[in-house]
Amino acid sequence: MSMIAEDYAAEAGLLDFVSLWKDVMSVTSRLESSAYPKKLPHFDPNRPSAWRHQNIKVRQTPTRIVIHSNQCHRSSGKAVLPSMSLATLYNSLPCVEDASDAFKDRDAMFAKLAPLLAAYQLQFGVCLVHAHCAIEEGEAMVAKGNISRPMRDVPQHPERWLADGTPYEFSQEPTKTPPAELVRDFQAIVGKDTTLGLFYSNNPPDGKVWLEHTEGRDNIVELVDKDKMPNHLETGWIPGVDDPLMMACTIICRKPDKGGKHMRVHLGGS
């Protein structure tokens, strides 16, 4: 490692990242060129180098080292925004009625998604992304058996994901994660700003569907006969067996008996 780089790293307080700095040096040799001084005595945020450390503002370069939460990785050079907490993310999700209303052109969308999901052995389905209740910081919506509720400090295996692969609901039981290729192809079909996501499939028996209903902040699922379904909204689908291949509903959400919206019922409203 050159003396220039060592001096720079010392000033920046980043000697723990020597090996990563060497990688940067292999990508750009501009620190060794005559365009820069031979001594860099101060950590100048306007100097064209490539470090970001927590709240330190850094410069634009073809390759940037991003130091965030004590971890380093390369970024594309775009601005790095603070991570949104799980509670903030979850509480920003729409209620099921709004998510359902926003899901247009269902037949056309299902025709594209069915063969994609069938290629992954029916391990994953399509779900309406929506919140069941408000959660607090440090909580996550976690399923244990047939009940999901806000929990802290328990095993959390992702079981529902946004279109970009971000998990937002979890299970205490082991699940499988959608492969990166599936997330990429799924998002290419549904788009970025969508109320559709992926879920780890727990297929019901033939002639049955999973019915979601709520008690307080508990979201409870139970098996019901397809021919005895209450007033409901469809919230989850997997590839069916029809030819041509289409999606079949496997999860429904009971509409509130007294009117109003699903989220308000979860929160104790009317």
XYZ file of C-alpha atoms in Angstrom:
270
model
C 0.000 0.000 0.000
C 1.444 3.424 -0.937
C 2.401 6.052 1.600
C -0.168 8.401 0.074
C -2.934 5.900 0.664
C -1.661 5.167 4.183
C -1.618 8.859 5.057
C -5.106 9.260 3.676
C -6.432 6.244 5.551
C -4.814 7.439 8.774
C -6.417 10.871 8.439
C -9.777 9.299 7.729
C -9.459 6.853 10.623
C -9.972 3.906 8.321
C -6.869 1.756 8.727
C -9.078 -1.245 9.383
C -10.036 -1.162 5.725
C -6.572 -1.466 4.197
C -7.456 -4.443 2.023
C -10.548 -2.672 0.741
C -8.521 0.443 0.018
C -6.098 -1.632 -2.040
C -9.042 -2.756 -4.111
C -9.968 0.874 -4.731
C -6.376 1.604 -5.711
C -6.545 -1.160 -8.288
C -9.636 0.448 -9.827
C -8.346 4.024 -9.935
C -4.762 5.222 -9.804
C -5.633 8.865 -9.663
C -4.226 9.283 -6.169
C -0.831 8.414 -7.637
C -1.115 10.812 -10.562
C 0.420 14.252 -10.743
C -3.065 15.747 -10.592
C -3.073 15.270 -6.804
C -0.657 16.457 -4.119
C 1.839 14.001 -2.706
C 0.658 14.664 0.836
C -2.967 14.701 1.967
C -2.773 16.059 5.520
C -6.471 16.675 6.105
C -9.719 14.790 5.570
C -11.240 17.107 2.977
C -14.823 16.146 2.039
C -14.447 17.938 -1.276
C -11.401 15.961 -2.377
C -12.218 13.521 -5.248
C -11.691 10.288 -3.355
C -14.141 7.626 -2.364
C -14.994 7.177 1.315
C -18.271 7.432 3.140
C -18.327 6.854 6.900
C -21.684 7.177 8.620
C -22.487 10.931 8.466
C -19.310 11.994 6.640
C -20.162 13.377 3.214
C -17.918 12.073 0.476
C -17.154 12.614 -3.176
C -18.303 11.150 -6.452
C -15.991 8.641 -8.145
C -16.502 5.779 -10.611
C -16.279 3.324 -7.708
C -17.311 4.362 -4.217
C -16.714 2.613 -0.930
C -19.757 2.895 1.276
C -19.287 2.426 5.006
C -22.655 1.948 6.641
C -23.461 0.225 9.928
C -19.850 -0.977 10.185
C -20.055 -2.808 6.853
C -18.416 -1.894 3.548
C -19.598 -2.538 0.035
C -19.318 -0.977 -3.374
C -22.153 1.120 -4.700
C -23.022 2.411 -8.135
C -22.146 5.974 -7.184
C -25.711 6.958 -6.303
C -26.538 8.709 -3.060
C -26.783 6.345 -0.084
C -29.901 7.035 1.950
C -30.474 6.015 5.578
C -32.177 2.640 5.913
C -35.878 2.705 6.754
C -36.771 0.821 9.919
C -39.008 -2.226 9.632
C -41.720 -0.508 11.686
C -41.672 2.560 9.430
C -41.787 0.363 6.346
C -44.597 -1.841 7.646
C -46.722 1.054 8.864
C -46.432 2.677 5.433
C -48.103 -0.289 3.714
C -51.691 0.177 2.500
C -54.753 -1.455 3.968
C -55.992 -4.503 2.096
C -58.900 -2.644 0.483
C -56.616 -0.004 -1.012
C -54.116 -2.630 -2.146
C -56.903 -4.606 -3.801
C -58.310 -1.516 -5.527
C -54.852 -0.679 -6.905
C -54.394 -4.130 -8.461
C -55.662 -3.640 -12.011
C -55.521 -5.851 -15.119
C -55.363 -9.003 -13.026
C -55.846 -11.530 -15.805
C -53.053 -10.030 -17.899
C -50.730 -9.887 -14.894
C -51.514 -13.461 -13.828
C -50.852 -14.722 -17.352
C -47.298 -13.377 -17.062
C -46.669 -14.436 -13.461
C -48.029 -17.989 -13.568
C -45.283 -19.500 -15.764
C -42.599 -17.572 -13.880
C -43.660 -18.928 -10.483
C -44.339 -22.424 -11.833
C -40.665 -22.600 -12.814
C -39.780 -22.456 -9.092
C -41.718 -25.593 -8.113
C -44.647 -23.592 -6.685
C -42.562 -22.589 -3.659
C -43.653 -18.960 -3.955
C -46.898 -17.188 -4.714
C -48.124 -13.668 -5.395
C -49.646 -11.676 -2.548
C -51.309 -8.315 -2.050
C -48.860 -6.289 0.006
C -50.773 -4.790 2.918
C -50.456 -4.165 6.645
C -52.515 -6.011 9.226
C -51.989 -3.553 12.084
C -49.632 -0.839 13.275
C -46.379 -2.055 14.822
C -43.912 -0.279 17.103
C -40.166 0.164 16.704
C -38.430 -3.114 17.490
C -41.488 -5.188 16.580
C -42.034 -7.387 13.548
C -45.133 -9.162 12.308
C -44.244 -12.793 13.033
C -46.312 -15.942 12.483
C -46.365 -18.742 15.039
C -48.653 -21.529 13.938
C -51.741 -19.971 12.397
C -51.452 -16.622 14.204
C -49.334 -13.623 13.211
C -48.817 -10.832 15.702
C -46.254 -8.111 16.459
C -43.345 -9.710 18.350
C -39.896 -8.810 19.628
C -36.742 -10.877 20.047
C -38.047 -14.108 18.512
C -36.789 -16.184 15.561
C -37.727 -14.404 12.346
C -37.624 -16.127 8.963
C -38.945 -13.952 6.113
C -42.138 -15.276 4.543
C -43.443 -12.243 2.619
C -41.440 -9.875 0.458
C -41.984 -6.640 -1.430
C -41.448 -6.749 -5.187
C -37.803 -5.727 -4.712
C -37.138 -8.611 -2.323
C -37.408 -6.654 0.943
C -39.009 -8.850 3.649
C -41.887 -7.330 5.608
C -43.551 -10.287 7.396
C -41.913 -13.245 9.076
C -42.423 -16.714 10.547
C -40.834 -18.533 13.459
C -40.629 -21.587 11.207
C -37.843 -21.890 8.603
C -38.757 -20.690 5.126
C -36.985 -20.333 1.802
C -35.836 -17.074 0.243
C -36.799 -16.222 -3.336
C -33.756 -16.553 -5.612
C -32.333 -13.293 -6.912
C -33.340 -14.262 -10.444
C -36.967 -14.693 -9.376
C -37.030 -11.293 -7.663
C -35.465 -9.687 -10.729
C -37.941 -11.258 -13.160
C -40.899 -10.679 -10.836
C -40.113 -6.983 -10.469
C -39.619 -6.668 -14.224
C -43.226 -7.841 -14.661
C -45.017 -6.044 -11.819
C -42.889 -2.875 -11.657
C -41.343 -1.077 -8.696
C -44.327 0.861 -7.372
C -46.730 -2.003 -6.903
C -48.983 -3.555 -4.287
C -47.864 -7.038 -5.355
C -45.224 -9.051 -3.545
C -44.039 -12.617 -3.065
C -44.906 -15.044 -0.285
C -43.531 -18.404 0.782
C -46.271 -20.775 -0.254
C -48.179 -22.950 2.205
C -50.595 -24.545 -0.217
C -54.010 -25.487 1.200
C -55.578 -28.881 0.438
C -57.789 -29.222 -2.628
C -61.104 -27.452 -2.208
C -59.805 -25.254 0.636
C -58.447 -21.719 0.973
C -56.738 -19.878 3.794
C -59.011 -17.274 5.389
C -57.463 -14.321 7.240
C -59.372 -12.597 10.002
C -58.351 -10.503 12.981
C -58.756 -10.227 16.713
C -57.042 -7.173 18.145
C -53.535 -7.165 16.661
C -53.604 -10.892 15.925
C -53.990 -11.949 12.307
C -55.460 -15.460 12.303
C -55.592 -17.806 9.326
C -57.780 -20.889 9.077
C -58.796 -23.337 6.372
C -62.299 -22.934 4.937
C -64.147 -24.639 2.100
C -64.055 -22.760 -1.185
C -67.821 -23.099 -1.507
C -68.405 -21.609 1.971
C -66.271 -18.489 1.759
C -67.606 -15.364 3.522
C -67.611 -11.893 1.973
C -63.933 -11.484 1.169
C -61.045 -10.047 -0.820
C -58.495 -12.259 -2.556
C -54.990 -11.654 -1.197
C -52.787 -14.543 -2.370
C -52.409 -16.696 -5.477
C -50.270 -19.568 -6.743
C -50.028 -21.086 -10.245
C -52.991 -23.368 -10.914
C -53.310 -26.486 -13.041
C -55.311 -25.025 -15.912
C -54.094 -24.977 -19.497
C -53.083 -22.281 -20.252
C -51.456 -21.899 -16.861
C -53.122 -19.258 -14.664
C -53.076 -18.233 -11.027
C -55.438 -19.767 -8.457
C -56.496 -17.970 -5.280
C -55.283 -19.632 -2.072
C -55.655 -16.819 0.505
C -58.628 -14.558 1.173
C -59.250 -11.821 3.717
C -62.637 -11.472 5.368
C -64.248 -8.091 4.857
C -65.347 -6.330 8.063
C -68.913 -7.288 8.936
C -69.773 -3.742 10.029
C -68.218 -1.977 7.076
C -65.166 0.227 7.345
C -61.666 -0.777 6.364
C -59.556 -3.749 7.362
C -56.801 -1.720 9.055
C -59.293 0.170 11.220
C -60.723 -3.113 12.441
C -57.197 -4.255 13.361
C -56.695 -1.004 15.274
C -59.989 -1.280 17.090
C -61.967 1.144 14.914
C -65.307 0.656 13.249
